[in-house]
mmCIF file of C-alpha atoms in Angstrom:
data_model
loop_
_atom_site.group_PDB
_atom_site.id
_atom_site.type_symbol
_atom_site.label_atom_id
_atom_site.label_comp_id
_atom_site.label_asym_id
_atom_site.label_seq_id
_atom_site.Cartn_x
_atom_site.Cartn_y
_atom_site.Cartn_z
ATOM 1 C CA MET V 1 0.000 0.000 0.000
ATOM 2 C CA THR V 2 1.041 3.592 -0.573
ATOM 3 C CA THR V 3 1.253 6.126 2.255
ATOM 4 C CA ASN V 4 -2.200 7.511 1.421
ATOM 5 C CA GLU V 5 -3.666 4.029 1.125
ATOM 6 C CA LEU V 6 -2.361 3.169 4.598
ATOM 7 C CA ARG V 7 -3.861 6.368 6.006
ATOM 8 C CA ASN V 8 -7.201 5.619 4.390
ATOM 9 C CA TYR V 9 -7.030 1.995 5.506
ATOM 10 C CA ILE V 10 -7.075 2.789 9.223
ATOM 11 C CA VAL V 11 -9.650 5.566 8.751
ATOM 12 C CA ASN V 12 -11.997 3.306 6.790
ATOM 13 C CA THR V 13 -11.511 0.465 9.268
ATOM 14 C CA ALA V 14 -12.486 2.799 12.107
ATOM 15 C CA ILE V 15 -15.538 3.997 10.175
ATOM 16 C CA THR V 16 -16.874 0.418 10.051
ATOM 17 C CA TYR V 17 -17.362 0.778 13.832
ATOM 18 C CA LEU V 18 -19.236 4.085 13.586
ATOM 19 C CA GLY V 19 -22.241 4.026 15.936
ATOM 20 C CA THR V 20 -20.875 1.163 18.043
ATOM 21 C CA ALA V 21 -22.315 1.530 21.541
ATOM 22 C CA GLU V 22 -20.599 0.556 24.762
ATOM 23 C CA GLY V 23 -21.760 -2.900 25.814
ATOM 24 C CA SER V 24 -22.637 -3.986 22.279
ATOM 25 C CA LYS V 25 -21.173 -6.947 20.387
ATOM 26 C CA LYS V 26 -18.932 -4.663 18.318
ATOM 27 C CA HIS V 27 -17.720 -2.912 21.469
ATOM 28 C CA LEU V 28 -16.764 -6.332 22.847
ATOM 29 C CA ASP V 29 -14.879 -6.968 19.593
ATOM 30 C CA ILE V 30 -12.874 -3.772 20.170
ATOM 31 C CA VAL V 31 -12.086 -4.832 23.753
ATOM 32 C CA ASN V 32 -11.112 -8.358 22.691
ATOM 33 C CA THR V 33 -8.943 -7.052 19.840
ATOM 34 C CA TYR V 34 -7.111 -4.791 22.273
ATOM 35 C CA ASN V 35 -6.659 -7.580 24.827
ATOM 36 C CA ALA V 36 -5.212 -9.845 22.123
ATOM 37 C CA ILE V 37 -2.293 -7.448 21.532
ATOM 38 C CA LYS V 38 1.013 -9.077 22.466
ATOM 39 C CA PRO V 39 2.650 -8.009 24.643
ATOM 40 C CA LEU V 40 -0.370 -6.483 26.352
ATOM 41 C CA PRO V 41 0.501 -2.882 27.308
ATOM 42 C CA VAL V 42 1.435 -2.609 31.002
ATOM 43 C CA ASN V 43 0.011 -6.139 31.259
ATOM 44 C CA TYR V 44 -3.454 -4.680 31.819
ATOM 45 C CA LYS V 45 -6.469 -6.493 30.431
ATOM 46 C CA LEU V 46 -9.118 -3.992 29.386
ATOM 47 C CA LYS V 47 -12.562 -4.386 30.939
ATOM 48 C CA THR V 48 -15.795 -3.630 29.100
ATOM 49 C CA THR V 49 -16.511 -0.961 31.745
ATOM 50 C CA ASP V 50 -13.185 0.861 31.223
ATOM 51 C CA SER V 51 -12.724 4.044 29.210
ATOM 52 C CA TRP V 52 -11.809 2.873 25.739
ATOM 53 C CA CYS V 53 -10.850 5.786 23.481
ATOM 54 C CA ALA V 54 -7.118 4.913 23.395
ATOM 55 C CA ALA V 55 -7.956 1.210 23.225
ATOM 56 C CA PHE V 56 -10.129 1.932 20.174
ATOM 57 C CA VAL V 57 -7.213 3.588 18.357
ATOM 58 C CA SER V 58 -4.956 0.681 19.366
ATOM 59 C CA ALA V 59 -7.496 -1.924 18.250
ATOM 60 C CA MET V 60 -7.867 -0.271 14.840
ATOM 61 C CA ALA V 61 -4.070 -0.256 14.507
ATOM 62 C CA ALA V 62 -4.016 -3.949 15.427
ATOM 63 C CA LYS V 63 -6.687 -4.780 12.851
ATOM 64 C CA CYS V 64 -4.695 -2.920 10.180
ATOM 65 C CA LYS V 65 -1.382 -4.469 11.291
ATOM 66 C CA LEU V 66 0.033 -1.029 12.039
ATOM 67 C CA LEU V 67 1.129 -1.534 15.638
ATOM 68 C CA ASP V 68 4.751 -1.035 14.587
ATOM 69 C CA ILE V 69 3.952 2.598 13.777
ATOM 70 C CA ILE V 70 1.017 3.230 16.163
ATOM 71 C CA PRO V 71 1.928 2.335 19.760
ATOM 72 C CA ALA V 72 -0.736 0.397 21.627
ATOM 73 C CA GLU V 73 -2.080 1.700 24.933
ATOM 74 C CA CYS V 74 -5.383 2.104 26.773
ATOM 75 C CA SER V 75 -4.183 5.303 28.478
ATOM 76 C CA CYS V 76 -3.887 8.600 26.578
ATOM 77 C CA PRO V 77 -0.971 9.975 28.661
ATOM 78 C CA ARG V 78 0.982 6.713 28.403
ATOM 79 C CA GLN V 79 0.317 6.545 24.666
ATOM 80 C CA ILE V 80 1.643 10.090 24.259
ATOM 81 C CA THR V 81 4.815 9.037 26.113
ATOM 82 C CA LEU V 82 5.240 6.220 23.588
ATOM 83 C CA TRP V 83 4.840 8.682 20.697
ATOM 84 C CA GLN V 84 7.505 10.853 22.265
ATOM 85 C CA LYS V 85 9.872 7.883 22.528
ATOM 86 C CA LEU V 86 9.299 7.201 18.840
ATOM 87 C CA GLY V 87 10.018 10.838 18.003
ATOM 88 C CA ARG V 88 6.570 11.054 16.409
ATOM 89 C CA TRP V 89 4.797 13.385 18.858
ATOM 90 C CA LYS V 90 3.667 16.777 17.496
ATOM 91 C CA GLU V 91 3.500 19.295 20.340
ATOM 92 C CA ASP V 92 1.668 21.980 18.409
ATOM 93 C CA ASP V 93 -2.050 22.713 18.644
ATOM 94 C CA ALA V 94 -1.853 24.713 15.409
ATOM 95 C CA TYR V 95 -0.538 21.779 13.370
ATOM 96 C CA LYS V 96 -2.802 20.988 10.410
ATOM 97 C CA PRO V 97 -3.151 17.190 10.459
ATOM 98 C CA SER V 98 -3.729 14.631 7.730
ATOM 99 C CA ALA V 99 -6.120 11.696 7.619
ATOM 100 C CA GLY V 100 -4.780 8.892 9.781
ATOM 101 C CA ASP V 101 -2.998 11.166 12.268
ATOM 102 C CA ILE V 102 -3.930 10.579 15.903
ATOM 103 C CA ILE V 103 -5.436 13.586 17.695
ATOM 104 C CA TYR V 104 -5.390 14.059 21.485
ATOM 105 C CA TYR V 105 -7.554 16.366 23.581
ATOM 106 C CA ASP V 106 -7.427 18.029 26.999
ATOM 107 C CA TRP V 107 -10.876 19.207 28.062
ATOM 108 C CA ASP V 108 -9.523 21.300 30.942
ATOM 109 C CA ASP V 109 -7.378 23.646 28.856
ATOM 110 C CA ASN V 110 -8.030 27.368 29.388
ATOM 111 C CA GLY V 111 -7.123 28.337 25.811
ATOM 112 C CA SER V 112 -4.050 30.367 26.778
ATOM 113 C CA GLY V 113 -0.971 29.373 24.741
ATOM 114 C CA ASP V 114 -0.143 25.841 23.679
ATOM 115 C CA ASN V 115 -2.099 23.148 25.507
ATOM 116 C CA LYS V 116 0.269 21.398 27.952
ATOM 117 C CA GLY V 117 -2.277 19.619 30.123
ATOM 118 C CA VAL V 118 -3.016 15.939 30.644
ATOM 119 C CA ALA V 119 -4.737 14.309 27.668
ATOM 120 C CA ASP V 120 -8.263 13.096 28.397
ATOM 121 C CA HIS V 121 -9.306 11.708 25.034
ATOM 122 C CA VAL V 122 -8.058 10.598 21.616
ATOM 123 C CA GLY V 123 -9.332 9.944 18.097
ATOM 124 C CA ILE V 124 -8.250 9.277 14.523
ATOM 125 C CA VAL V 125 -8.296 12.159 12.047
ATOM 126 C CA VAL V 126 -10.694 11.353 9.192
ATOM 127 C CA SER V 127 -10.296 14.484 7.093
ATOM 128 C CA VAL V 128 -9.404 18.172 7.161
ATOM 129 C CA ASP V 129 -11.477 20.709 5.241
ATOM 130 C CA GLY V 130 -9.967 24.173 5.446
ATOM 131 C CA ASN V 131 -9.513 24.719 9.191
ATOM 132 C CA SER V 132 -12.071 22.105 10.178
ATOM 133 C CA ILE V 133 -10.869 18.734 11.460
ATOM 134 C CA LYS V 134 -13.140 15.697 11.399
ATOM 135 C CA ALA V 135 -12.109 12.840 13.692
ATOM 136 C CA ILE V 136 -13.589 9.480 14.633
ATOM 137 C CA GLU V 137 -13.393 8.462 18.277
ATOM 138 C CA GLY V 138 -14.200 5.538 20.492
ATOM 139 C CA ASN V 139 -15.996 6.242 23.771
ATOM 140 C CA LYS V 140 -17.432 9.578 22.621
ATOM 141 C CA ALA V 141 -20.581 9.630 24.759
ATOM 142 C CA ASP V 142 -20.109 5.839 25.081
ATOM 143 C CA THR V 143 -20.165 5.269 21.316
ATOM 144 C CA VAL V 144 -17.907 5.416 18.261
ATOM 145 C CA ALA V 145 -18.715 8.793 16.768
ATOM 146 C CA TYR V 146 -17.401 11.710 14.743
ATOM 147 C CA ARG V 147 -16.176 14.981 16.181
ATOM 148 C CA THR V 148 -15.542 18.239 14.346
ATOM 149 C CA ILE V 149 -13.018 20.673 15.819
ATOM 150 C CA SER V 150 -11.146 23.661 14.452
ATOM 151 C CA VAL V 151 -7.426 23.589 13.708
ATOM 152 C CA ASN V 152 -5.742 25.109 16.764
ATOM 153 C CA GLY V 153 -8.866 24.495 18.842
ATOM 154 C CA LYS V 154 -8.127 25.162 22.494
ATOM 155 C CA ASN V 155 -8.790 21.583 23.578
ATOM 156 C CA ILE V 156 -6.283 20.014 21.181
ATOM 157 C CA ARG V 157 -3.422 18.560 23.217
ATOM 158 C CA GLY V 158 -1.281 17.445 20.277
ATOM 159 C CA TYR V 159 -0.845 14.718 17.692
ATOM 160 C CA GLY V 160 0.708 11.314 17.274
ATOM 161 C CA LEU V 161 2.087 11.011 13.753
ATOM 162 C CA PRO V 162 2.310 7.410 12.499
ATOM 163 C CA ASP V 163 5.222 6.924 10.099
ATOM 164 C CA TYR V 164 3.099 5.701 7.204
ATOM 165 C CA ALA V 165 5.844 6.550 4.709
ATOM 166 C CA SER V 166 8.299 4.093 6.272
ATOM 167 C CA LYS V 167 5.619 1.410 6.394
ATOM 168 C CA ALA V 168 4.767 1.950 2.730
ATOM 169 C CA LYS V 169 8.471 1.780 1.793
ATOM 170 C CA GLU V 170 8.863 -1.440 3.766
ATOM 171 C CA GLU V 171 5.923 -3.008 1.912
ATOM 172 C CA GLU V 172 7.291 -1.824 -1.441
ATOM 173 C CA GLU V 173 10.674 -3.401 -0.661
ATOM 174 C CA LYS V 174 8.995 -6.679 0.291
ATOM 175 C CA MET V 175 7.005 -6.704 -2.942
ATOM 176 C CA ALA V 176 10.117 -5.901 -4.992
ATOM 177 C CA PHE V 177 11.995 -8.754 -3.314
ATOM 178 C CA LYS V 178 9.045 -11.064 -3.941
ATOM 179 C CA ASP V 179 9.029 -10.089 -7.626
ATOM 180 C CA ILE V 180 12.778 -10.785 -7.857
ATOM 181 C CA LYS V 181 12.342 -14.166 -6.207
ATOM 182 C CA ASN V 182 9.447 -15.010 -8.511
ATOM 183 C CA SER V 183 11.416 -14.023 -11.628
ATOM 184 C CA ILE V 184 14.435 -16.085 -10.540
ATOM 185 C CA TYR V 185 12.153 -19.046 -9.870
ATOM 186 C CA LYS V 186 10.337 -18.650 -13.195
ATOM 187 C CA ASN V 187 13.572 -18.359 -15.180
ATOM 188 C CA ALA V 188 15.086 -21.397 -13.455
ATOM 189 C CA ILE V 189 11.996 -23.538 -14.090
ATOM 190 C CA GLU V 190 11.916 -22.550 -17.767
ATOM 191 C CA LYS V 191 15.635 -23.221 -18.170
ATOM 192 C CA PHE V 192 15.592 -26.672 -16.591
ATOM 193 C CA ALA V 193 12.389 -27.634 -18.404
ATOM 194 C CA LYS V 194 14.019 -26.814 -21.753
ATOM 195 C CA LEU V 195 17.071 -28.876 -20.793
ATOM 196 C CA GLY V 196 14.840 -31.829 -19.871
ATOM 197 C CA ILE V 197 16.029 -31.890 -16.256
ATOM 198 C CA VAL V 198 12.531 -31.255 -14.909
ATOM 199 C CA LYS V 199 9.533 -32.631 -16.764
ATOM 200 C CA GLY V 200 5.787 -32.732 -16.366
ATOM 201 C CA TYR V 201 3.489 -35.541 -15.318
ATOM 202 C CA GLU V 202 2.397 -38.410 -17.513
ATOM 203 C CA ASP V 203 -0.959 -36.701 -18.103
ATOM 204 C CA GLY V 204 0.893 -33.834 -19.846
ATOM 205 C CA THR V 205 0.553 -31.283 -17.036
ATOM 206 C CA PHE V 206 3.613 -29.565 -15.574
ATOM 207 C CA ARG V 207 2.545 -28.295 -12.091
ATOM 208 C CA PRO V 208 5.934 -26.886 -10.946
ATOM 209 C CA ASP V 209 4.611 -25.695 -7.560
ATOM 210 C CA GLU V 210 3.533 -29.138 -6.359
ATOM 211 C CA ASN V 211 5.515 -31.116 -3.788
ATOM 212 C CA ILE V 212 7.663 -33.934 -5.159
ATOM 213 C CA THR V 213 8.514 -37.361 -3.763
ATOM 214 C CA ARG V 214 12.008 -38.549 -2.937
ATOM 215 C CA GLY V 215 11.818 -40.776 -6.005
ATOM 216 C CA GLN V 216 11.029 -37.822 -8.235
ATOM 217 C CA MET V 217 13.898 -35.868 -6.689
ATOM 218 C CA VAL V 218 16.309 -38.731 -7.423
ATOM 219 C CA GLU V 219 15.053 -38.801 -11.009
ATOM 220 C CA ILE V 220 15.634 -35.041 -11.394
ATOM 221 C CA LEU V 221 19.145 -35.343 -9.959
ATOM 222 C CA ASP V 222 19.877 -38.255 -12.291
ATOM 223 C CA ARG V 223 18.780 -36.174 -15.301
ATOM 224 C CA TYR V 224 20.947 -33.294 -14.100
ATOM 225 C CA ASP V 225 23.934 -35.631 -13.695
ATOM 226 C CA LYS V 226 23.478 -36.918 -17.264
ATOM 227 C CA TYR V 227 23.141 -33.329 -18.507
ATOM 228 C CA LYS V 228 26.439 -32.396 -16.833
ATOM 229 C CA GLU V 229 28.170 -35.449 -18.317
ATOM 230 C CA GLY V 230 26.978 -34.529 -21.800
ATOM 231 C CA LYS V 231 28.324 -30.982 -21.694
#
């Protein structure tokens, strides 16, 4: 996936939980997904009665296999500490986020200067239109719901910035390596088939990806030995 595809992936995954109410089957799925994370953050098993905004973000990251770039936690302050350790914490209320960024709030901020208080809540940025931020959050009035807030809104504590670019590059490198491996395999099969070292089945099919018996392996090695002798 590209960087934008990864951003949209977690946003769209979160949207599938829109309207999920605390105590519902889908809420239990969020709790169970969080509790299945290994190692479990601070070895604490989330209860269905616990606050679950940070756990929601973590569960969405787990479902999207993005826990290497989105640190798991069920506590907003502890999750911010993890972002800071990663060097991916944005301490700037006026930052204009992108979809897939993680937004933190402090409801007790007085609006004077940059918000430095303790984070109370967290969500995933869905979109930004002008100076209007749309986020999706778990445990917003006990449901998964949208919130709209202005860029530089007084209650914005800061942002966790997942390194989607590095994740996309990693996936691209894996795909490139896979393509190289596949081309080497394909070329080798074609070469040895032309030389008569590997052959198909009696019914005329080739099936190069099937397992072979020890007898078939001996036969292939014998053909290769004869090929080497004839060179």
